[in-house]
Amino acid sequence: MDTRRALLDALTDGPVSGPELAAELGVSRAAVWKAVETLRDEGFAVKSTGDGYAPPTEPPYGAAGIEFGLNVPYTVEYHDALGSTNDRARELAASGESSVAVVADEQTGGRGRLEREWTAPSGGVWVSVLTSPAIPTSHAPVCTLAAAVATTDACREAGVDAGIKWPNDVLVGREARDAGRGDGEPRTNERGDQKLAGILTEMEGEADRVSWLVVGVGINANVDVGVLPDGATSLSAVRGEPVDRRRLLQRLLERYQELTTMPDRILPAWRERAETLGASVRVDTPDGEVCGTAVDIEFPGQLVVDTGDECVRVHAGDCEHLRPATE
């Protein structure tokens, strides 16, 4: 771990003096000072107090702020604006990097599945996590499921009733809670089952081994719905107030890392959060249209659809909910 990240971890327990930091980190006091200045240059306002160095009360949304208190083995690379976090993660993979979360305040060339345009203005959470999981390539789709669960849980902890739509969308649940009203009463979401987030997974590897895997997640966090496409909404619009993007992203990364280290928990967690299961669906697949009731998800990510005549296992496709999932 570099001095900068180690310093952030040391500061989580409160003010620490320069000599104490140097002894704890095993570096010189000059190295501590240099790391502090680097953090300040990034906008992380490390304070000098009578008791030593202390972090800001509200860390900024940037590399140092996101890494502060983050309990995952990922390095954060932050950009104010970037064409595509997935593209940048792929560049890092090509240079041999791994365990990196590429974050941008704004994406100017974001894309979704099948090269569809993805609106990614400032105020959202746009992140791509680069890892090198020890799994065969055929198991890679389960990482998309893990990302969907992690995203859903992060949104729920932010106060929004989110659910998963197969294969890679996170929606506002049908009974979203209106935080702006203040009466605590649930309401039917006026925008319907609207899209909050999407996931794009890319990888490279041999048949029996993934060389690198990038899971890109885009969440409409504090984004004006007026700039979003039809069928989309944002966390701030549903809540009636902005969310803490830093904490939202930290929770997403922590939950994703937790799930991918315990893969046997991914499918049960996905089922519990799925809006698709129990719904009447139409799925456009490379082999044609499949219509019926979505009844299950199977490893590593195939949707099981009961057509009335048989159960069809769908590995990939665009899914449309034809009626709300059963309660």
XYZ file of N, CA, C and O in Angstrom, residues 86-274:
756
model
N -15.156 2.548 -18.394
C -14.837 1.190 -18.852
C -13.626 1.193 -19.782
O -12.744 0.335 -19.678
N -13.589 2.166 -20.687
C -12.450 2.242 -21.611
C -11.152 2.492 -20.849
O -10.106 1.903 -21.162
N -11.198 3.371 -19.853
C -10.002 3.643 -19.061
C -9.581 2.392 -18.276
O -8.383 2.080 -18.189
N -10.542 1.658 -17.731
C -10.211 0.433 -17.010
C -9.586 -0.600 -17.937
O -8.657 -1.322 -17.553
N -10.054 -0.656 -19.170
C -9.465 -1.566 -20.149
C -8.012 -1.174 -20.445
O -7.148 -2.042 -20.617
N -7.740 0.116 -20.526
C -6.362 0.578 -20.733
C -5.468 0.145 -19.570
O -4.335 -0.296 -19.780
N -5.981 0.286 -18.350
C -5.223 -0.125 -17.181
C -4.980 -1.633 -17.188
O -3.890 -2.106 -16.830
N -5.978 -2.391 -17.622
C -5.830 -3.846 -17.701
C -4.735 -4.213 -18.691
O -3.922 -5.117 -18.450
N -4.698 -3.506 -19.816
C -3.689 -3.784 -20.842
C -2.276 -3.505 -20.346
O -1.309 -4.110 -20.831
N -2.150 -2.621 -19.363
C -0.830 -2.310 -18.810
C -0.510 -3.151 -17.579
O 0.497 -2.915 -16.907
N -1.375 -4.131 -17.294
C -1.109 -5.056 -16.198
C -1.678 -4.657 -14.852
O -1.421 -5.325 -13.848
N -2.470 -3.597 -14.805
C -3.063 -3.162 -13.539
C -4.263 -4.045 -13.168
O -4.880 -4.685 -14.019
N -4.609 -4.054 -11.894
C -5.792 -4.748 -11.406
C -6.197 -4.131 -10.075
O -5.468 -3.325 -9.500
N -7.379 -4.499 -9.602
C -7.919 -3.993 -8.336
C -7.955 -2.465 -8.326
O -7.457 -1.809 -7.405
N -8.552 -1.909 -9.370
C -8.673 -0.461 -9.509
C -10.136 -0.112 -9.763
O -10.815 -0.778 -10.546
N -10.615 0.933 -9.093
C -11.940 1.480 -9.361
C -11.753 2.818 -10.066
O -11.221 3.766 -9.477
N -12.129 2.870 -11.337
C -12.029 4.104 -12.111
C -13.335 4.867 -11.951
O -14.410 4.342 -12.250
N -13.243 6.100 -11.462
C -14.427 6.910 -11.157
C -14.360 8.216 -11.931
O -13.289 8.820 -12.065
N -15.496 8.657 -12.439
C -15.573 9.955 -13.115
C -16.788 10.716 -12.610
O -17.844 10.123 -12.365
N -16.636 12.017 -12.448
C -17.799 12.848 -12.119
C -18.724 12.939 -13.325
O -19.944 13.010 -13.180
N -18.136 12.918 -14.519
C -18.911 13.013 -15.759
C -18.267 12.122 -16.806
O -17.043 12.056 -16.913
N -19.102 11.424 -17.575
C -18.621 10.662 -18.731
C -19.123 11.340 -19.999
O -20.313 11.628 -20.129
N -18.213 11.581 -20.923
C -18.602 12.240 -22.168
C -18.858 11.249 -23.288
O -19.393 11.616 -24.332
N -18.469 9.990 -23.094
C -18.682 8.978 -24.127
C -19.156 7.675 -23.527
O -18.749 6.595 -23.973
N -20.009 7.763 -22.502
C -20.515 6.564 -21.848
C -21.347 5.710 -22.798
O -21.950 6.213 -23.749
N -21.369 4.414 -22.532
C -22.160 3.510 -23.364
C -22.750 2.406 -22.508
O -22.234 2.059 -21.453
N -23.860 1.862 -22.999
C -24.486 0.731 -22.329
C -24.269 -0.539 -23.131
O -23.371 -0.621 -23.978
N -25.091 -1.549 -22.857
C -25.002 -2.793 -23.610
C -25.288 -2.533 -25.080
O -26.056 -1.653 -25.456
N -24.666 -3.343 -25.923
C -24.861 -3.283 -27.381
C -24.506 -1.903 -27.940
O -25.081 -1.456 -28.936
N -23.519 -1.241 -27.280
C -23.015 0.069 -27.719
C -24.086 1.158 -27.710
O -23.998 2.153 -28.423
N -25.117 1.007 -26.877
C -26.139 2.040 -26.768
C -25.581 3.247 -26.035
O -24.755 3.122 -25.133
N -26.066 4.432 -26.382
C -25.616 5.656 -25.723
C -26.065 5.659 -24.279
O -27.169 5.207 -23.945
N -25.198 6.153 -23.399
C -25.524 6.222 -21.970
C -25.300 7.652 -21.503
O -24.206 8.184 -21.601
N -26.368 8.291 -21.026
C -26.265 9.650 -20.521
C -25.608 9.636 -19.159
O -26.096 8.975 -18.237
N -24.492 10.347 -19.012
C -23.718 10.282 -17.770
C -23.203 11.662 -17.383
O -22.004 11.926 -17.394
N -24.104 12.577 -17.005
C -23.673 13.933 -16.653
C -23.087 14.011 -15.252
O -23.143 13.056 -14.471
N -22.540 15.171 -14.927
C -22.024 15.411 -13.587
C -23.135 15.203 -12.568
O -24.283 15.567 -12.793
N -22.767 14.617 -11.436
C -23.745 14.374 -10.383
C -24.116 12.914 -10.223
O -24.685 12.522 -9.203
N -23.790 12.087 -11.212
C -24.046 10.662 -11.094
C -22.878 9.940 -10.469
O -21.847 10.536 -10.150
N -23.030 8.650 -10.278
C -21.928 7.790 -9.849
C -21.581 6.896 -11.030
O -22.357 6.019 -11.416
N -20.429 7.157 -11.620
C -19.968 6.427 -12.798
C -18.653 5.752 -12.428
O -17.650 6.412 -12.206
N -18.650 4.423 -12.338
C -17.480 3.699 -11.852
C -17.303 2.397 -12.610
O -18.280 1.740 -12.987
N -16.054 2.030 -12.852
C -15.711 0.742 -13.454
C -14.678 0.075 -12.574
O -13.629 0.659 -12.285
N -14.979 -1.143 -12.140
C -14.102 -1.878 -11.237
C -13.331 -2.922 -12.037
O -13.934 -3.817 -12.661
N -12.014 -2.804 -12.023
C -11.128 -3.721 -12.733
C -10.569 -4.732 -11.740
O -9.937 -4.360 -10.753
N -10.806 -6.018 -12.008
C -10.262 -7.082 -11.169
C -9.748 -8.209 -12.061
O -9.979 -8.219 -13.273
N -9.077 -9.164 -11.441
C -8.605 -10.360 -12.138
C -9.081 -11.588 -11.347
O -8.295 -12.244 -10.669
N -10.361 -11.885 -11.405
C -10.902 -12.975 -10.594
C -10.410 -14.339 -11.071
O -10.242 -14.564 -12.269
N -10.193 -15.234 -10.121
C -9.711 -16.581 -10.457
C -10.889 -17.478 -10.798
O -11.231 -18.416 -10.063
N -11.543 -17.164 -11.927
C -12.701 -17.939 -12.374
C -12.590 -18.191 -13.869
O -11.921 -17.452 -14.587
N -13.243 -19.247 -14.375
C -13.277 -19.451 -15.818
C -14.166 -18.401 -16.478
O -15.048 -17.819 -15.830
N -13.941 -18.154 -17.747
C -14.702 -17.112 -18.437
C -16.198 -17.403 -18.442
O -17.007 -16.480 -18.433
N -16.577 -18.672 -18.420
C -17.997 -19.026 -18.447
C -18.726 -18.596 -17.179
O -19.950 -18.495 -17.165
N -17.979 -18.322 -16.116
C -18.588 -17.914 -14.854
C -18.690 -16.388 -14.725
O -19.279 -15.897 -13.756
N -18.147 -15.647 -15.654
C -18.086 -14.191 -15.540
C -19.451 -13.516 -15.362
O -19.547 -12.513 -14.637
N -20.541 -14.021 -15.984
C -21.832 -13.335 -15.797
C -22.268 -13.198 -14.352
O -23.048 -12.298 -14.022
N -21.784 -14.068 -13.467
C -22.195 -13.953 -12.070
C -21.683 -12.655 -11.451
O -22.269 -12.151 -10.481
N -20.621 -12.088 -12.009
C -20.112 -10.808 -11.503
C -21.083 -9.673 -11.809
O -21.195 -8.718 -11.043
N -21.800 -9.780 -12.934
C -22.834 -8.798 -13.239
C -23.959 -8.890 -12.223
O -24.490 -7.875 -11.764
N -24.333 -10.115 -11.846
C -25.357 -10.286 -10.818
C -24.903 -9.680 -9.496
O -25.680 -9.030 -8.791
N -23.628 -9.900 -9.150
C -23.089 -9.342 -7.908
C -23.141 -7.812 -7.934
O -23.491 -7.168 -6.930
N -22.797 -7.224 -9.074
C -22.833 -5.772 -9.196
C -24.258 -5.242 -9.065
O -24.487 -4.178 -8.477
N -25.221 -5.976 -9.614
C -26.626 -5.560 -9.507
C -27.090 -5.582 -8.059
O -27.788 -4.664 -7.595
N -26.718 -6.626 -7.326
C -27.073 -6.704 -5.906
C -26.403 -5.567 -5.132
O -27.034 -4.892 -4.313
N -25.118 -5.348 -5.387
C -24.377 -4.299 -4.685
C -24.975 -2.923 -4.959
O -25.120 -2.096 -4.045
N -25.332 -2.668 -6.207
C -25.932 -1.386 -6.573
C -27.286 -1.214 -5.908
O -27.610 -0.144 -5.376
N -28.092 -2.257 -5.931
C -29.415 -2.209 -5.308
C -29.311 -1.944 -3.817
O -30.034 -1.110 -3.259
N -28.384 -2.642 -3.151
C -28.230 -2.448 -1.714
C -27.761 -1.035 -1.387
O -28.217 -0.428 -0.410
N -26.850 -0.493 -2.204
C -26.380 0.871 -1.978
C -27.526 1.872 -2.131
O -27.655 2.816 -1.345
N -28.363 1.662 -3.153
C -29.510 2.556 -3.372
C -30.514 2.441 -2.229
O -31.082 3.444 -1.770
N -30.743 1.216 -1.750
C -31.680 1.035 -0.645
C -31.183 1.700 0.627
O -31.960 2.303 1.371
N -29.882 1.594 0.872
C -29.330 2.248 2.054
C -29.410 3.765 1.948
O -29.410 4.464 2.965
N -29.497 4.267 0.710
C -29.679 5.703 0.494
C -31.146 6.112 0.596
O -31.479 7.277 0.417
N -32.022 5.148 0.876
C -33.425 5.455 1.103
C -34.342 5.289 -0.079
O -35.483 5.779 -0.061
N -33.883 4.583 -1.120
C -34.706 4.393 -2.318
C -34.996 2.908 -2.508
O -34.085 2.079 -2.480
N -36.265 2.565 -2.717
C -36.712 1.185 -2.848
C -36.342 0.657 -4.234
O -37.133 0.716 -5.170
N -35.121 0.159 -4.365
C -34.611 -0.304 -5.656
C -34.802 -1.801 -5.821
O -34.894 -2.549 -4.846
N -34.884 -2.240 -7.074
C -34.984 -3.651 -7.396
C -34.264 -3.929 -8.701
O -33.933 -3.005 -9.452
N -34.031 -5.211 -8.990
C -33.228 -5.607 -10.146
C -34.103 -6.085 -11.295
O -35.025 -6.865 -11.105
N -33.781 -5.612 -12.476
C -34.382 -6.124 -13.708
C -33.296 -6.857 -14.486
O -32.244 -6.286 -14.778
N -33.554 -8.114 -14.823
C -32.587 -8.895 -15.584
C -32.426 -8.295 -16.981
O -33.414 -7.847 -17.572
N -31.206 -8.246 -17.555
C -29.981 -8.779 -16.987
C -29.110 -7.777 -16.239
O -28.246 -8.179 -15.482
N -29.342 -6.457 -16.449
C -28.319 -5.533 -15.928
C -28.848 -4.170 -15.524
O -28.103 -3.198 -15.523
N -30.120 -4.069 -15.162
C -30.684 -2.783 -14.772
C -31.125 -2.799 -13.312
O -31.538 -3.836 -12.787
N -31.072 -1.631 -12.686
C -31.624 -1.428 -11.356
C -32.715 -0.373 -11.476
O -32.499 0.693 -12.061
N -33.903 -0.692 -10.943
C -35.081 0.146 -11.090
C -35.538 0.686 -9.749
O -35.187 0.162 -8.690
N -36.383 1.727 -9.811
C -37.108 2.151 -8.624
C -38.204 1.133 -8.389
O -38.959 0.800 -9.305
N -38.296 0.612 -7.161
C -39.365 -0.326 -6.822
C -40.727 0.326 -6.966
O -40.867 1.552 -6.927
N -41.752 -0.484 -7.078
C -43.086 0.042 -7.355
C -43.661 0.868 -6.213
O -44.533 1.687 -6.416
N -43.199 0.624 -4.987
C -43.668 1.434 -3.862
C -42.485 2.228 -3.309
O -41.923 1.905 -2.274
N -42.056 3.235 -4.072
C -40.927 4.067 -3.626
C -41.384 4.988 -2.501
O -42.501 5.491 -2.510
N -40.528 5.225 -1.537
C -40.874 6.083 -0.402
C -40.495 7.529 -0.733
O -39.399 7.809 -1.162
N -41.436 8.419 -0.520
C -41.229 9.832 -0.842
C -40.600 10.538 0.349
O -41.284 11.004 1.253
N -39.260 10.602 0.338
C -38.559 11.216 1.465
C -38.890 12.701 1.580
O -38.877 13.261 2.663
N -39.183 13.339 0.450
C -39.451 14.765 0.481
C -40.732 15.139 1.196
O -40.885 16.268 1.661
N -41.702 14.186 1.336
C -42.958 14.510 1.991
C -42.799 14.607 3.488
O -43.496 15.366 4.155
N -41.907 13.788 4.059
C -41.643 13.874 5.480
C -42.645 13.169 6.359
O -42.518 13.184 7.579
N -43.709 12.555 5.780
C -44.695 11.890 6.623
C -44.442 10.401 6.764
O -45.147 9.696 7.486
N -43.424 9.892 6.049
C -43.061 8.487 6.180
C -44.012 7.531 5.497
O -43.869 6.313 5.607
N -45.015 8.041 4.798
C -45.981 7.160 4.144
C -45.489 6.750 2.768
O -45.013 7.580 1.996
N -45.615 5.446 2.418
C -45.212 5.015 1.081
C -46.174 5.544 0.032
O -47.330 5.830 0.312
N -45.705 5.701 -1.166
C -46.557 6.114 -2.273
C -46.189 5.307 -3.505
O -45.092 4.761 -3.591
N -47.088 5.218 -4.432
C -46.751 4.606 -5.704
C -45.877 5.572 -6.480
O -46.213 6.746 -6.615
N -44.745 5.093 -6.964
C -43.824 5.976 -7.676
C -44.478 6.530 -8.931
O -44.872 5.787 -9.830
N -44.592 7.849 -9.020
C -45.313 8.475 -10.117
C -44.648 8.243 -11.462
O -45.288 8.333 -12.500
N -43.361 7.952 -11.461
C -42.663 7.730 -12.718
C -42.650 6.252 -13.107
O -42.039 5.865 -14.089
N -43.361 5.422 -12.315
C -43.427 4.005 -12.654
C -42.141 3.289 -12.326
O -41.321 3.760 -11.548
N -41.947 2.108 -12.917
C -40.704 1.367 -12.721
C -39.627 1.998 -13.598
O -39.410 1.584 -14.727
N -38.961 2.987 -13.056
C -37.993 3.768 -13.807
C -36.577 3.273 -13.542
O -36.252 2.798 -12.456
N -35.709 3.431 -14.526
C -34.334 2.966 -14.420
C -33.487 3.928 -13.609
O -33.428 5.118 -13.880
N -32.822 3.364 -12.603
C -31.897 4.133 -11.777
C -30.452 3.914 -12.181
O -29.619 4.809 -12.051
N -30.140 2.691 -12.611
C -28.738 2.333 -12.844
C -28.639 1.234 -13.882
O -29.577 0.456 -14.093
N -27.480 1.168 -14.513
C -27.185 0.115 -15.481
C -25.786 -0.423 -15.264
O -24.946 0.233 -14.631
N -25.554 -1.620 -15.778
C -24.283 -2.308 -15.575
C -23.774 -2.823 -16.909
O -24.544 -3.371 -17.700
N -22.493 -2.649 -17.159
C -21.857 -3.150 -18.376
C -20.598 -3.904 -17.986
O -19.670 -3.321 -17.413
N -20.568 -5.209 -18.285
C -19.427 -6.052 -17.945
C -18.647 -6.427 -19.197
O -19.234 -6.843 -20.196
N -17.331 -6.266 -19.137
C -16.436 -6.633 -20.232
C -15.267 -7.425 -19.662
O -14.890 -7.233 -18.504
N -14.701 -8.308 -20.481
C -13.593 -9.116 -19.955
C -12.725 -9.615 -21.099
O -13.064 -9.508 -22.274
N -11.596 -10.209 -20.684
C -10.698 -10.865 -21.628
C -10.078 -12.058 -20.908
O -9.814 -11.995 -19.708
N -9.865 -13.136 -21.640
C -9.249 -14.296 -21.010
C -9.271 -15.515 -21.902
O -9.766 -15.478 -23.036
N -8.718 -16.587 -21.402
C -8.762 -17.877 -22.073
C -10.041 -18.596 -21.660
O -10.769 -18.135 -20.781
N -10.295 -19.753 -22.249
C -11.524 -20.475 -21.953
C -11.638 -20.844 -20.480
O -12.729 -20.833 -19.900
N -10.505 -21.173 -19.855
C -10.544 -21.650 -18.475
C -10.138 -20.597 -17.452
O -10.086 -20.883 -16.262
N -9.876 -19.360 -17.904
C -9.380 -18.364 -16.954
C -9.637 -16.948 -17.451
O -9.377 -16.626 -18.607
N -10.165 -16.120 -16.568
C -10.342 -14.700 -16.865
C -9.018 -13.979 -16.635
O -8.412 -14.101 -15.570
N -8.556 -13.249 -17.649
C -7.342 -12.444 -17.482
C -7.663 -11.148 -16.733
O -6.962 -10.755 -15.807
N -8.704 -10.479 -17.168
C -9.199 -9.299 -16.462
C -10.689 -9.149 -16.711
O -11.210 -9.629 -17.722
N -11.345 -8.516 -15.762
C -12.789 -8.301 -15.867
C -13.101 -6.885 -15.391
O -12.597 -6.444 -14.355
N -13.914 -6.180 -16.165
C -14.326 -4.825 -15.821
C -15.843 -4.807 -15.672
O -16.564 -5.168 -16.606
N -16.301 -4.409 -14.506
C -17.731 -4.214 -14.284
C -17.976 -2.714 -14.145
O -17.512 -2.081 -13.196
N -18.675 -2.158 -15.119
C -19.007 -0.744 -15.101
C -20.409 -0.533 -14.561
O -21.349 -1.204 -14.995
N -20.554 0.378 -13.618
C -21.853 0.699 -13.029
C -22.107 2.189 -13.173
O -21.243 3.013 -12.864
N -23.292 2.526 -13.647
C -23.697 3.922 -13.727
C -24.975 4.125 -12.952
O -25.984 3.461 -13.229
N -24.944 5.013 -11.951
C -26.123 5.299 -11.127
C -26.514 6.769 -11.315
O -25.687 7.668 -11.154
N -27.771 6.991 -11.641
C -28.294 8.353 -11.712
C -28.519 8.827 -10.274
O -29.606 8.671 -9.725
N -27.482 9.369 -9.682
C -27.549 9.762 -8.270
C -28.192 11.142 -8.147
O -29.408 11.251 -8.010
N -27.378 12.191 -8.208
C -27.892 13.561 -8.112
C -27.970 14.180 -9.503
O -27.271 15.141 -9.817
N -28.819 13.599 -10.322
C -28.947 14.026 -11.723
C -30.373 14.541 -11.954
O -31.347 13.914 -11.540
N -30.474 15.692 -12.611
C -31.777 16.255 -12.977
C -32.458 15.322 -13.970
O -31.893 14.994 -15.015
N -33.686 14.901 -13.664
C -34.368 13.953 -14.552
C -34.640 14.558 -15.922
O -34.859 13.821 -16.891
N -34.593 15.884 -16.014
C -34.850 16.517 -17.298
C -33.808 16.208 -18.352
O -34.088 16.317 -19.553
N -32.602 15.799 -17.930
C -31.548 15.473 -18.884
C -31.468 13.968 -19.141
O -30.669 13.534 -19.973
N -32.287 13.195 -18.448
C -32.254 11.741 -18.610
C -33.237 11.305 -19.686
O -34.249 11.972 -19.936
N -32.987 10.157 -20.312
C -33.910 9.658 -21.328
C -35.212 9.175 -20.709
O -35.309 8.965 -19.495
N -36.234 9.005 -21.546
C -37.506 8.463 -21.076
C -37.275 7.118 -20.407
O -36.463 6.312 -20.861
N -37.990 6.887 -19.324
C -37.861 5.618 -18.632
C -36.803 5.607 -17.563
O -36.544 4.569 -16.955
N -36.168 6.782 -17.303
C -35.113 6.852 -16.299
C -35.468 7.882 -15.235
O -36.206 8.839 -15.484
N -34.939 7.693 -14.045
C -35.081 8.662 -12.972
C -33.784 8.681 -12.178
O -32.820 8.005 -12.541
N -33.748 9.464 -11.117
C -32.540 9.568 -10.311
C -32.875 9.378 -8.837
O -34.022 9.526 -8.405
N -31.851 9.065 -8.051
C -32.045 8.903 -6.618
C -32.529 10.202 -5.979
O -33.420 10.200 -5.126
N -31.931 11.312 -6.385
C -32.324 12.598 -5.798
C -33.766 12.945 -6.130
O -34.476 13.528 -5.303
N -34.238 12.581 -7.315
C -35.625 12.864 -7.690
C -36.592 12.050 -6.846
O -37.644 12.542 -6.425
N -36.247 10.795 -6.587
C -37.119 9.932 -5.793
C -37.107 10.344 -4.327
O -38.139 10.392 -3.659
N -35.921 10.674 -3.813
C -35.777 11.050 -2.400
C -36.312 12.448 -2.093
O -36.726 12.732 -0.978
N -36.229 13.311 -3.087
C -36.568 14.699 -2.846
C -35.409 15.512 -2.312
O -35.565 16.689 -1.965
N -34.219 14.913 -2.263
C -33.011 15.592 -1.816
C -31.799 14.832 -2.323
O -31.916 13.641 -2.646
N -30.630 15.471 -2.388
C -29.429 14.786 -2.903
C -28.995 13.645 -1.997
O -29.319 13.606 -0.808
N -28.237 12.725 -2.588
C -27.623 11.648 -1.824
C -26.145 11.977 -1.618
O -25.565 12.795 -2.333
N -25.539 11.302 -0.654
C -24.102 11.397 -0.429
C -23.430 10.440 -1.412
O -23.379 9.235 -1.179
N -22.921 10.981 -2.522
C -22.343 10.120 -3.557
C -21.144 9.343 -3.048
O -20.919 8.192 -3.454
N -20.358 9.955 -2.204
C -19.161 9.287 -1.696
C -19.530 8.028 -0.928
O -18.969 6.960 -1.163
N -20.490 8.162 -0.022
C -20.897 6.995 0.766
C -21.629 5.975 -0.103
O -21.472 4.764 0.079
N -22.428 6.444 -1.052
C -23.124 5.542 -1.972
C -22.129 4.677 -2.725
O -22.283 3.445 -2.815
N -21.091 5.301 -3.253
C -20.084 4.561 -4.004
C -19.288 3.633 -3.095
O -18.989 2.487 -3.464
N -18.921 4.105 -1.919
C -18.198 3.243 -0.993
C -18.992 1.983 -0.682
O -18.447 0.871 -0.667
N -20.285 2.145 -0.425
C -21.113 0.977 -0.095
C -21.213 0.030 -1.278
O -21.161 -1.196 -1.118
N -21.334 0.581 -2.492
C -21.378 -0.256 -3.689
C -20.103 -1.094 -3.810
O -20.161 -2.311 -4.027
N -18.951 -0.433 -3.681
C -17.672 -1.133 -3.828
C -17.476 -2.186 -2.745
O -17.007 -3.300 -3.015
N -17.845 -1.855 -1.509
C -17.678 -2.801 -0.410
C -18.574 -4.020 -0.579
O -18.156 -5.156 -0.345
N -19.804 -3.783 -0.984
C -20.739 -4.901 -1.166
C -20.334 -5.771 -2.353
O -20.433 -7.008 -2.290
N -19.865 -5.150 -3.427
C -19.433 -5.915 -4.594
C -18.241 -6.800 -4.239
O -18.203 -7.986 -4.589
N -17.277 -6.235 -3.534
C -16.106 -7.015 -3.150
C -16.493 -8.154 -2.212
O -15.987 -9.279 -2.322
N -17.411 -7.889 -1.303
C -17.877 -8.914 -0.374
C -18.536 -10.079 -1.121
O -18.245 -11.253 -0.856
N -19.401 -9.769 -2.069
C -20.120 -10.810 -2.800
C -19.204 -11.630 -3.692
O -19.346 -12.847 -3.791
N -18.266 -10.964 -4.351
C -17.392 -11.699 -5.265
C -16.385 -12.576 -4.529
O -15.784 -13.467 -5.143
N -16.211 -12.355 -3.235
C -15.368 -13.266 -2.457
C -16.189 -14.381 -1.815
O -15.621 -15.329 -1.268
N -17.525 -14.275 -1.896
C -18.422 -15.317 -1.384
C -19.489 -15.607 -2.433
O -20.671 -15.307 -2.248
N -19.083 -16.176 -3.596
C -19.991 -16.296 -4.737
C -21.248 -17.127 -4.480
O -22.248 -16.950 -5.182
N -21.227 -18.007 -3.488
C -22.411 -18.814 -3.215
C -23.571 -17.969 -2.690
O -24.727 -18.429 -2.673
N -23.301 -16.739 -2.282
C -24.351 -15.851 -1.769
C -24.978 -14.974 -2.847
O -25.965 -14.276 -2.589
N -24.395 -14.969 -4.037
C -24.837 -14.025 -5.062
C -26.238 -14.331 -5.563
O -27.117 -13.456 -5.601
N -26.497 -15.570 -5.988
C -27.809 -15.893 -6.548
C -28.938 -15.732 -5.541
O -29.984 -15.142 -5.882
N -28.808 -16.231 -4.291
C -29.891 -15.994 -3.332
C -30.168 -14.510 -3.110
O -31.333 -14.095 -3.017
N -29.108 -13.709 -3.033
C -29.288 -12.271 -2.836
C -29.967 -11.644 -4.049
O -30.833 -10.765 -3.916
N -29.584 -12.081 -5.247
C -30.198 -11.543 -6.470
C -31.685 -11.870 -6.503
O -32.516 -11.005 -6.823
N -32.038 -13.111 -6.174
C -33.454 -13.505 -6.183
C -34.285 -12.646 -5.237
O -35.410 -12.253 -5.563
N -33.742 -12.350 -4.060
C -34.472 -11.564 -3.070
C -34.743 -10.142 -3.543
O -35.702 -9.512 -3.098
N -33.926 -9.643 -4.444
C -34.041 -8.248 -4.874
C -34.611 -8.108 -6.276
O -34.725 -6.991 -6.786
N -34.974 -9.197 -6.907
C -35.362 -9.173 -8.318
C -36.792 -8.690 -8.527
O -37.725 -9.178 -7.891
